[in-house]
Amino acid sequence: MKNIFIEYLPGNPIVIAAVTIIANIIIAIFGVIPSAFLTTINIIYFDLKLAIIISIIGESLGAIVSFILYRKGLKRFTAKYKIKSHFLKKLQNTTEFNAVILIILLRILPFIPSGAVTLTAAVGSIRIIPFTIASTIGKIPSLLIEVYSINKVFNINLSGWKETIIYCSIILLLIYILKEFKKR
């Protein structure tokens, strides 16, 4: 599987690193697209330590750029419309220390979209430097989990397990279908 990816990548490691970092920034701006495939490219092409470093740089720069863009967009929006949400008003008035802690905790959780965390921070009053530090610190553990998981998938040996996985999948699918059928 690794060979399929390597075949289509350019030969220059600096180009690959730059492309994955720029792609991370673009993905962060959109806020809903997962970036795991970029981490996968980094793992395939670079050694594990360098893949982690490049992924962290890409995620951090993506968070910074999207934070700046979100904040600018929100300032234009809030200038035209009055914020009525109690939650958003509370976010705007939270202390920077509490915002930093919240950002770190939300970044650590891998199932919370990065765009949602960045947008929430952009609504608040946190400055760019504390946001950058908190965002990067919080993103490191989830990136390490992501890198570890992807690396394990590439190195998995399914020779004796293929049939078991297929049978278990079929059984789970049948159980699901039966439960849905009983509901109706």
JSON list of C-alpha atoms in Angstrom, two decimals:
[
{"chain": "A", "resi": 1, "resn": "MET", "atom": "CA", "xyz": [0.00, 0.00, 0.00]},
{"chain": "A", "resi": 2, "resn": "LYS", "atom": "CA", "xyz": [2.87, 2.35, 0.79]},
{"chain": "A", "resi": 3, "resn": "ASN", "atom": "CA", "xyz": [4.26, 1.89, -2.71]},
{"chain": "A", "resi": 4, "resn": "ILE", "atom": "CA", "xyz": [1.04, 3.17, -4.29]},
{"chain": "A", "resi": 5, "resn": "PHE", "atom": "CA", "xyz": [1.35, 6.48, -2.41]},
{"chain": "A", "resi": 6, "resn": "ILE", "atom": "CA", "xyz": [5.09, 6.87, -2.98]},
{"chain": "A", "resi": 7, "resn": "GLU", "atom": "CA", "xyz": [4.65, 6.28, -6.71]},
{"chain": "A", "resi": 8, "resn": "TYR", "atom": "CA", "xyz": [2.57, 9.47, -7.13]},
{"chain": "A", "resi": 9, "resn": "LEU", "atom": "CA", "xyz": [4.54, 11.76, -4.83]},
{"chain": "A", "resi": 10, "resn": "PRO", "atom": "CA", "xyz": [7.27, 14.06, -6.15]},
{"chain": "A", "resi": 11, "resn": "GLY", "atom": "CA", "xyz": [10.82, 13.01, -5.40]},
{"chain": "A", "resi": 12, "resn": "ASN", "atom": "CA", "xyz": [11.87, 16.12, -3.47]},
{"chain": "A", "resi": 13, "resn": "PRO", "atom": "CA", "xyz": [11.19, 15.85, 0.28]},
{"chain": "A", "resi": 14, "resn": "ILE", "atom": "CA", "xyz": [11.10, 19.64, 0.69]},
{"chain": "A", "resi": 15, "resn": "VAL", "atom": "CA", "xyz": [8.34, 19.87, -1.93]},
{"chain": "A", "resi": 16, "resn": "ILE", "atom": "CA", "xyz": [6.34, 17.12, -0.21]},
{"chain": "A", "resi": 17, "resn": "ALA", "atom": "CA", "xyz": [6.72, 18.81, 3.19]},
{"chain": "A", "resi": 18, "resn": "ALA", "atom": "CA", "xyz": [5.70, 22.19, 1.73]},
{"chain": "A", "resi": 19, "resn": "VAL", "atom": "CA", "xyz": [2.70, 20.70, -0.09]},
{"chain": "A", "resi": 20, "resn": "THR", "atom": "CA", "xyz": [1.42, 18.87, 3.01]},
{"chain": "A", "resi": 21, "resn": "ILE", "atom": "CA", "xyz": [1.87, 21.99, 5.16]},
{"chain": "A", "resi": 22, "resn": "ILE", "atom": "CA", "xyz": [0.02, 24.18, 2.62]},
{"chain": "A", "resi": 23, "resn": "ALA", "atom": "CA", "xyz": [-2.68, 21.52, 2.31]},
{"chain": "A", "resi": 24, "resn": "ASN", "atom": "CA", "xyz": [-3.01, 21.49, 6.12]},
{"chain": "A", "resi": 25, "resn": "ILE", "atom": "CA", "xyz": [-3.57, 25.25, 6.07]},
{"chain": "A", "resi": 26, "resn": "ILE", "atom": "CA", "xyz": [-6.24, 24.95, 3.38]},
{"chain": "A", "resi": 27, "resn": "ILE", "atom": "CA", "xyz": [-7.97, 22.09, 5.23]},
{"chain": "A", "resi": 28, "resn": "ALA", "atom": "CA", "xyz": [-7.91, 24.11, 8.48]},
{"chain": "A", "resi": 29, "resn": "ILE", "atom": "CA", "xyz": [-9.56, 27.07, 6.75]},
{"chain": "A", "resi": 30, "resn": "PHE", "atom": "CA", "xyz": [-12.43, 24.88, 5.55]},
{"chain": "A", "resi": 31, "resn": "GLY", "atom": "CA", "xyz": [-12.63, 23.45, 9.05]},
{"chain": "A", "resi": 32, "resn": "VAL", "atom": "CA", "xyz": [-14.50, 20.22, 8.31]},
{"chain": "A", "resi": 33, "resn": "ILE", "atom": "CA", "xyz": [-12.13, 18.10, 6.22]},
{"chain": "A", "resi": 34, "resn": "PRO", "atom": "CA", "xyz": [-10.02, 15.59, 8.21]},
{"chain": "A", "resi": 35, "resn": "SER", "atom": "CA", "xyz": [-6.28, 15.93, 7.69]},
{"chain": "A", "resi": 36, "resn": "ALA", "atom": "CA", "xyz": [-5.33, 12.33, 8.50]},
{"chain": "A", "resi": 37, "resn": "PHE", "atom": "CA", "xyz": [-4.46, 11.62, 4.86]},
{"chain": "A", "resi": 38, "resn": "LEU", "atom": "CA", "xyz": [-1.76, 14.33, 5.03]},
{"chain": "A", "resi": 39, "resn": "THR", "atom": "CA", "xyz": [-0.34, 12.72, 8.15]},
{"chain": "A", "resi": 40, "resn": "THR", "atom": "CA", "xyz": [-0.37, 9.44, 6.22]},
{"chain": "A", "resi": 41, "resn": "ILE", "atom": "CA", "xyz": [1.64, 11.01, 3.38]},
{"chain": "A", "resi": 42, "resn": "ASN", "atom": "CA", "xyz": [4.16, 12.36, 5.89]},
{"chain": "A", "resi": 43, "resn": "ILE", "atom": "CA", "xyz": [4.51, 8.95, 7.55]},
{"chain": "A", "resi": 44, "resn": "ILE", "atom": "CA", "xyz": [4.98, 7.20, 4.21]},
{"chain": "A", "resi": 45, "resn": "TYR", "atom": "CA", "xyz": [7.57, 9.57, 2.87]},
{"chain": "A", "resi": 46, "resn": "PHE", "atom": "CA", "xyz": [9.51, 10.65, 5.98]},
{"chain": "A", "resi": 47, "resn": "ASP", "atom": "CA", "xyz": [10.78, 8.86, 9.05]},
{"chain": "A", "resi": 48, "resn": "LEU", "atom": "CA", "xyz": [8.38, 8.89, 11.98]},
{"chain": "A", "resi": 49, "resn": "LYS", "atom": "CA", "xyz": [9.99, 11.78, 13.90]},
{"chain": "A", "resi": 50, "resn": "LEU", "atom": "CA", "xyz": [10.12, 14.06, 10.87]},
{"chain": "A", "resi": 51, "resn": "ALA", "atom": "CA", "xyz": [6.56, 13.09, 9.90]},
{"chain": "A", "resi": 52, "resn": "ILE", "atom": "CA", "xyz": [5.37, 14.15, 13.36]},
{"chain": "A", "resi": 53, "resn": "ILE", "atom": "CA", "xyz": [7.25, 17.45, 13.18]},
{"chain": "A", "resi": 54, "resn": "ILE", "atom": "CA", "xyz": [5.92, 18.29, 9.70]},
{"chain": "A", "resi": 55, "resn": "SER", "atom": "CA", "xyz": [2.38, 17.35, 10.74]},
{"chain": "A", "resi": 56, "resn": "ILE", "atom": "CA", "xyz": [2.60, 19.54, 13.85]},
{"chain": "A", "resi": 57, "resn": "ILE", "atom": "CA", "xyz": [3.90, 22.48, 11.80]},
{"chain": "A", "resi": 58, "resn": "GLY", "atom": "CA", "xyz": [1.11, 22.06, 9.26]},
{"chain": "A", "resi": 59, "resn": "GLU", "atom": "CA", "xyz": [-1.61, 21.75, 11.91]},
{"chain": "A", "resi": 60, "resn": "SER", "atom": "CA", "xyz": [-0.26, 24.75, 13.85]},
{"chain": "A", "resi": 61, "resn": "LEU", "atom": "CA", "xyz": [0.02, 27.01, 10.81]},
{"chain": "A", "resi": 62, "resn": "GLY", "atom": "CA", "xyz": [-3.43, 25.90, 9.68]},
{"chain": "A", "resi": 63, "resn": "ALA", "atom": "CA", "xyz": [-4.89, 26.81, 13.06]},
{"chain": "A", "resi": 64, "resn": "ILE", "atom": "CA", "xyz": [-3.17, 30.22, 13.05]},
{"chain": "A", "resi": 65, "resn": "VAL", "atom": "CA", "xyz": [-4.28, 31.17, 9.53]},
{"chain": "A", "resi": 66, "resn": "SER", "atom": "CA", "xyz": [-7.84, 29.96, 10.05]},
{"chain": "A", "resi": 67, "resn": "PHE", "atom": "CA", "xyz": [-8.03, 31.74, 13.44]},
{"chain": "A", "resi": 68, "resn": "ILE", "atom": "CA", "xyz": [-7.03, 35.03, 11.81]},
{"chain": "A", "resi": 69, "resn": "LEU", "atom": "CA", "xyz": [-9.48, 34.58, 8.94]},
{"chain": "A", "resi": 70, "resn": "TYR", "atom": "CA", "xyz": [-12.33, 33.47, 11.22]},
{"chain": "A", "resi": 71, "resn": "ARG", "atom": "CA", "xyz": [-11.75, 36.40, 13.55]},
{"chain": "A", "resi": 72, "resn": "LYS", "atom": "CA", "xyz": [-11.77, 38.90, 10.67]},
{"chain": "A", "resi": 73, "resn": "GLY", "atom": "CA", "xyz": [-14.95, 37.38, 9.30]},
{"chain": "A", "resi": 74, "resn": "LEU", "atom": "CA", "xyz": [-16.59, 37.36, 12.73]},
{"chain": "A", "resi": 75, "resn": "LYS", "atom": "CA", "xyz": [-15.69, 41.01, 13.31]},
{"chain": "A", "resi": 76, "resn": "ARG", "atom": "CA", "xyz": [-17.46, 41.94, 10.09]},
{"chain": "A", "resi": 77, "resn": "PHE", "atom": "CA", "xyz": [-20.44, 39.78, 11.05]},
{"chain": "A", "resi": 78, "resn": "THR", "atom": "CA", "xyz": [-20.70, 41.12, 14.61]},
{"chain": "A", "resi": 79, "resn": "ALA", "atom": "CA", "xyz": [-20.37, 44.68, 13.35]},
{"chain": "A", "resi": 80, "resn": "LYS", "atom": "CA", "xyz": [-23.56, 44.17, 11.31]},
{"chain": "A", "resi": 81, "resn": "TYR", "atom": "CA", "xyz": [-25.46, 41.90, 13.71]},
{"chain": "A", "resi": 82, "resn": "LYS", "atom": "CA", "xyz": [-25.77, 41.97, 17.47]},
{"chain": "A", "resi": 83, "resn": "ILE", "atom": "CA", "xyz": [-24.73, 38.73, 19.20]},
{"chain": "A", "resi": 84, "resn": "LYS", "atom": "CA", "xyz": [-27.72, 37.41, 21.12]},
{"chain": "A", "resi": 85, "resn": "SER", "atom": "CA", "xyz": [-26.40, 34.01, 22.17]},
{"chain": "A", "resi": 86, "resn": "HIS", "atom": "CA", "xyz": [-25.66, 33.80, 25.89]},
{"chain": "A", "resi": 87, "resn": "PHE", "atom": "CA", "xyz": [-22.96, 31.18, 25.19]},
{"chain": "A", "resi": 88, "resn": "LEU", "atom": "CA", "xyz": [-21.16, 33.37, 22.63]},
{"chain": "A", "resi": 89, "resn": "LYS", "atom": "CA", "xyz": [-21.32, 36.40, 24.92]},
{"chain": "A", "resi": 90, "resn": "LYS", "atom": "CA", "xyz": [-19.82, 34.30, 27.70]},
{"chain": "A", "resi": 91, "resn": "LEU", "atom": "CA", "xyz": [-17.04, 33.15, 25.37]},
{"chain": "A", "resi": 92, "resn": "GLN", "atom": "CA", "xyz": [-16.20, 36.73, 24.49]},
{"chain": "A", "resi": 93, "resn": "ASN", "atom": "CA", "xyz": [-15.85, 37.64, 28.15]},
{"chain": "A", "resi": 94, "resn": "THR", "atom": "CA", "xyz": [-13.90, 34.61, 29.39]},
{"chain": "A", "resi": 95, "resn": "THR", "atom": "CA", "xyz": [-10.42, 35.12, 30.79]},
{"chain": "A", "resi": 96, "resn": "GLU", "atom": "CA", "xyz": [-7.50, 34.32, 28.55]},
{"chain": "A", "resi": 97, "resn": "PHE", "atom": "CA", "xyz": [-6.23, 31.69, 30.99]},
{"chain": "A", "resi": 98, "resn": "ASN", "atom": "CA", "xyz": [-9.56, 29.85, 30.89]},
{"chain": "A", "resi": 99, "resn": "ALA", "atom": "CA", "xyz": [-9.60, 30.10, 27.09]},
{"chain": "A", "resi": 100, "resn": "VAL", "atom": "CA", "xyz": [-6.10, 28.60, 26.89]},
{"chain": "A", "resi": 101, "resn": "ILE", "atom": "CA", "xyz": [-7.08, 25.67, 29.12]},
{"chain": "A", "resi": 102, "resn": "LEU", "atom": "CA", "xyz": [-10.28, 25.10, 27.13]},
{"chain": "A", "resi": 103, "resn": "ILE", "atom": "CA", "xyz": [-8.43, 25.16, 23.79]},
{"chain": "A", "resi": 104, "resn": "ILE", "atom": "CA", "xyz": [-5.83, 22.67, 25.03]},
{"chain": "A", "resi": 105, "resn": "LEU", "atom": "CA", "xyz": [-8.51, 20.30, 26.31]},
{"chain": "A", "resi": 106, "resn": "LEU", "atom": "CA", "xyz": [-10.60, 20.55, 23.13]},
{"chain": "A", "resi": 107, "resn": "ARG", "atom": "CA", "xyz": [-7.57, 19.99, 20.89]},
{"chain": "A", "resi": 108, "resn": "ILE", "atom": "CA", "xyz": [-6.56, 16.86, 22.80]},
{"chain": "A", "resi": 109, "resn": "LEU", "atom": "CA", "xyz": [-9.91, 15.23, 22.06]},
{"chain": "A", "resi": 110, "resn": "PRO", "atom": "CA", "xyz": [-9.54, 13.79, 18.54]},
{"chain": "A", "resi": 111, "resn": "PHE", "atom": "CA", "xyz": [-13.27, 13.58, 17.80]},
{"chain": "A", "resi": 112, "resn": "ILE", "atom": "CA", "xyz": [-13.91, 17.33, 18.09]},
{"chain": "A", "resi": 113, "resn": "PRO", "atom": "CA", "xyz": [-13.40, 19.03, 14.70]},
{"chain": "A", "resi": 114, "resn": "SER", "atom": "CA", "xyz": [-10.45, 21.43, 14.68]},
{"chain": "A", "resi": 115, "resn": "GLY", "atom": "CA", "xyz": [-12.49, 24.01, 12.80]},
{"chain": "A", "resi": 116, "resn": "ALA", "atom": "CA", "xyz": [-15.05, 24.12, 15.60]},
{"chain": "A", "resi": 117, "resn": "VAL", "atom": "CA", "xyz": [-12.34, 24.71, 18.20]},
{"chain": "A", "resi": 118, "resn": "THR", "atom": "CA", "xyz": [-10.73, 27.44, 16.11]},
{"chain": "A", "resi": 119, "resn": "LEU", "atom": "CA", "xyz": [-14.05, 29.13, 15.38]},
{"chain": "A", "resi": 120, "resn": "THR", "atom": "CA", "xyz": [-14.98, 29.05, 19.07]},
{"chain": "A", "resi": 121, "resn": "ALA", "atom": "CA", "xyz": [-11.62, 30.59, 19.98]},
{"chain": "A", "resi": 122, "resn": "ALA", "atom": "CA", "xyz": [-12.01, 33.26, 17.29]},
{"chain": "A", "resi": 123, "resn": "VAL", "atom": "CA", "xyz": [-15.34, 34.28, 18.85]},
{"chain": "A", "resi": 124, "resn": "GLY", "atom": "CA", "xyz": [-13.61, 34.72, 22.20]},
{"chain": "A", "resi": 125, "resn": "SER", "atom": "CA", "xyz": [-11.19, 37.39, 23.27]},
{"chain": "A", "resi": 126, "resn": "ILE", "atom": "CA", "xyz": [-8.01, 35.28, 23.28]},
{"chain": "A", "resi": 127, "resn": "ARG", "atom": "CA", "xyz": [-5.02, 36.82, 21.54]},
{"chain": "A", "resi": 128, "resn": "ILE", "atom": "CA", "xyz": [-3.17, 35.10, 18.68]},
{"chain": "A", "resi": 129, "resn": "ILE", "atom": "CA", "xyz": [0.00, 34.08, 20.60]},
{"chain": "A", "resi": 130, "resn": "PRO", "atom": "CA", "xyz": [-1.80, 32.35, 23.51]},
{"chain": "A", "resi": 131, "resn": "PHE", "atom": "CA", "xyz": [-4.14, 30.71, 20.99]},
{"chain": "A", "resi": 132, "resn": "THR", "atom": "CA", "xyz": [-1.19, 29.44, 18.94]},
{"chain": "A", "resi": 133, "resn": "ILE", "atom": "CA", "xyz": [0.58, 28.02, 21.99]},
{"chain": "A", "resi": 134, "resn": "ALA", "atom": "CA", "xyz": [-2.57, 26.40, 23.41]},
{"chain": "A", "resi": 135, "resn": "SER", "atom": "CA", "xyz": [-3.63, 25.04, 20.04]},
{"chain": "A", "resi": 136, "resn": "THR", "atom": "CA", "xyz": [-0.23, 23.50, 19.32]},
{"chain": "A", "resi": 137, "resn": "ILE", "atom": "CA", "xyz": [0.16, 22.02, 22.81]},
{"chain": "A", "resi": 138, "resn": "GLY", "atom": "CA", "xyz": [-3.30, 20.51, 22.60]},
{"chain": "A", "resi": 139, "resn": "LYS", "atom": "CA", "xyz": [-2.81, 19.17, 19.08]},
{"chain": "A", "resi": 140, "resn": "ILE", "atom": "CA", "xyz": [0.41, 17.26, 19.83]},
{"chain": "A", "resi": 141, "resn": "PRO", "atom": "CA", "xyz": [-1.20, 14.38, 21.80]},
{"chain": "A", "resi": 142, "resn": "SER", "atom": "CA", "xyz": [-3.94, 13.82, 19.23]},
{"chain": "A", "resi": 143, "resn": "LEU", "atom": "CA", "xyz": [-1.39, 13.93, 16.40]},
{"chain": "A", "resi": 144, "resn": "LEU", "atom": "CA", "xyz": [0.77, 11.39, 18.20]},
{"chain": "A", "resi": 145, "resn": "ILE", "atom": "CA", "xyz": [-2.25, 9.09, 18.52]},
{"chain": "A", "resi": 146, "resn": "GLU", "atom": "CA", "xyz": [-3.04, 9.63, 14.84]},
{"chain": "A", "resi": 147, "resn": "VAL", "atom": "CA", "xyz": [0.55, 8.90, 13.76]},
{"chain": "A", "resi": 148, "resn": "TYR", "atom": "CA", "xyz": [0.71, 5.81, 15.95]},
{"chain": "A", "resi": 149, "resn": "SER", "atom": "CA", "xyz": [-2.60, 4.49, 14.58]},
{"chain": "A", "resi": 150, "resn": "ILE", "atom": "CA", "xyz": [-1.71, 5.11, 10.94]},
{"chain": "A", "resi": 151, "resn": "ASN", "atom": "CA", "xyz": [1.72, 3.57, 11.43]},
{"chain": "A", "resi": 152, "resn": "LYS", "atom": "CA", "xyz": [0.14, 0.46, 13.00]},
{"chain": "A", "resi": 153, "resn": "VAL", "atom": "CA", "xyz": [-2.31, 0.10, 10.11]},
{"chain": "A", "resi": 154, "resn": "PHE", "atom": "CA", "xyz": [0.54, 0.17, 7.60]},
{"chain": "A", "resi": 155, "resn": "ASN", "atom": "CA", "xyz": [2.48, -2.45, 9.53]},
{"chain": "A", "resi": 156, "resn": "ILE", "atom": "CA", "xyz": [-0.42, -4.79, 10.27]},
{"chain": "A", "resi": 157, "resn": "ASN", "atom": "CA", "xyz": [-0.14, -8.40, 9.15]},
{"chain": "A", "resi": 158, "resn": "LEU", "atom": "CA", "xyz": [-3.58, -9.80, 8.41]},
{"chain": "A", "resi": 159, "resn": "SER", "atom": "CA", "xyz": [-2.49, -13.17, 7.08]},
{"chain": "A", "resi": 160, "resn": "GLY", "atom": "CA", "xyz": [-4.38, -15.22, 9.69]},
{"chain": "A", "resi": 161, "resn": "TRP", "atom": "CA", "xyz": [-6.98, -12.62, 10.58]},
{"chain": "A", "resi": 162, "resn": "LYS", "atom": "CA", "xyz": [-8.60, -11.79, 7.24]},
{"chain": "A", "resi": 163, "resn": "GLU", "atom": "CA", "xyz": [-11.26, -14.45, 7.50]},
{"chain": "A", "resi": 164, "resn": "THR", "atom": "CA", "xyz": [-11.99, -13.64, 11.14]},
{"chain": "A", "resi": 165, "resn": "ILE", "atom": "CA", "xyz": [-12.41, -9.94, 10.35]},
{"chain": "A", "resi": 166, "resn": "ILE", "atom": "CA", "xyz": [-14.69, -10.74, 7.41]},
{"chain": "A", "resi": 167, "resn": "TYR", "atom": "CA", "xyz": [-16.85, -13.14, 9.47]},
{"chain": "A", "resi": 168, "resn": "CYS", "atom": "CA", "xyz": [-17.14, -10.72, 12.38]},
{"chain": "A", "resi": 169, "resn": "SER", "atom": "CA", "xyz": [-18.08, -7.91, 10.00]},
{"chain": "A", "resi": 170, "resn": "ILE", "atom": "CA", "xyz": [-20.79, -10.05, 8.40]},
{"chain": "A", "resi": 171, "resn": "ILE", "atom": "CA", "xyz": [-22.16, -11.07, 11.82]},
{"chain": "A", "resi": 172, "resn": "LEU", "atom": "CA", "xyz": [-22.25, -7.44, 13.01]},
{"chain": "A", "resi": 173, "resn": "LEU", "atom": "CA", "xyz": [-23.96, -6.38, 9.80]},
{"chain": "A", "resi": 174, "resn": "LEU", "atom": "CA", "xyz": [-26.58, -9.12, 10.20]},
{"chain": "A", "resi": 175, "resn": "ILE", "atom": "CA", "xyz": [-27.22, -8.15, 13.83]},
{"chain": "A", "resi": 176, "resn": "TYR", "atom": "CA", "xyz": [-27.68, -4.52, 12.76]},
{"chain": "A", "resi": 177, "resn": "ILE", "atom": "CA", "xyz": [-30.07, -5.48, 9.95]},
{"chain": "A", "resi": 178, "resn": "LEU", "atom": "CA", "xyz": [-32.11, -7.69, 12.32]},
{"chain": "A", "resi": 179, "resn": "LYS", "atom": "CA", "xyz": [-32.40, -4.88, 14.89]},
{"chain": "A", "resi": 180, "resn": "GLU", "atom": "CA", "xyz": [-33.51, -2.43, 12.23]},
{"chain": "A", "resi": 181, "resn": "PHE", "atom": "CA", "xyz": [-36.02, -4.93, 10.89]},
{"chain": "A", "resi": 182, "resn": "LYS", "atom": "CA", "xyz": [-37.48, -5.50, 14.38]},
{"chain": "A", "resi": 183, "resn": "LYS", "atom": "CA", "xyz": [-37.92, -1.73, 14.89]},
{"chain": "A", "resi": 184, "resn": "ARG", "atom": "CA", "xyz": [-40.21, -1.54, 11.88]}
]
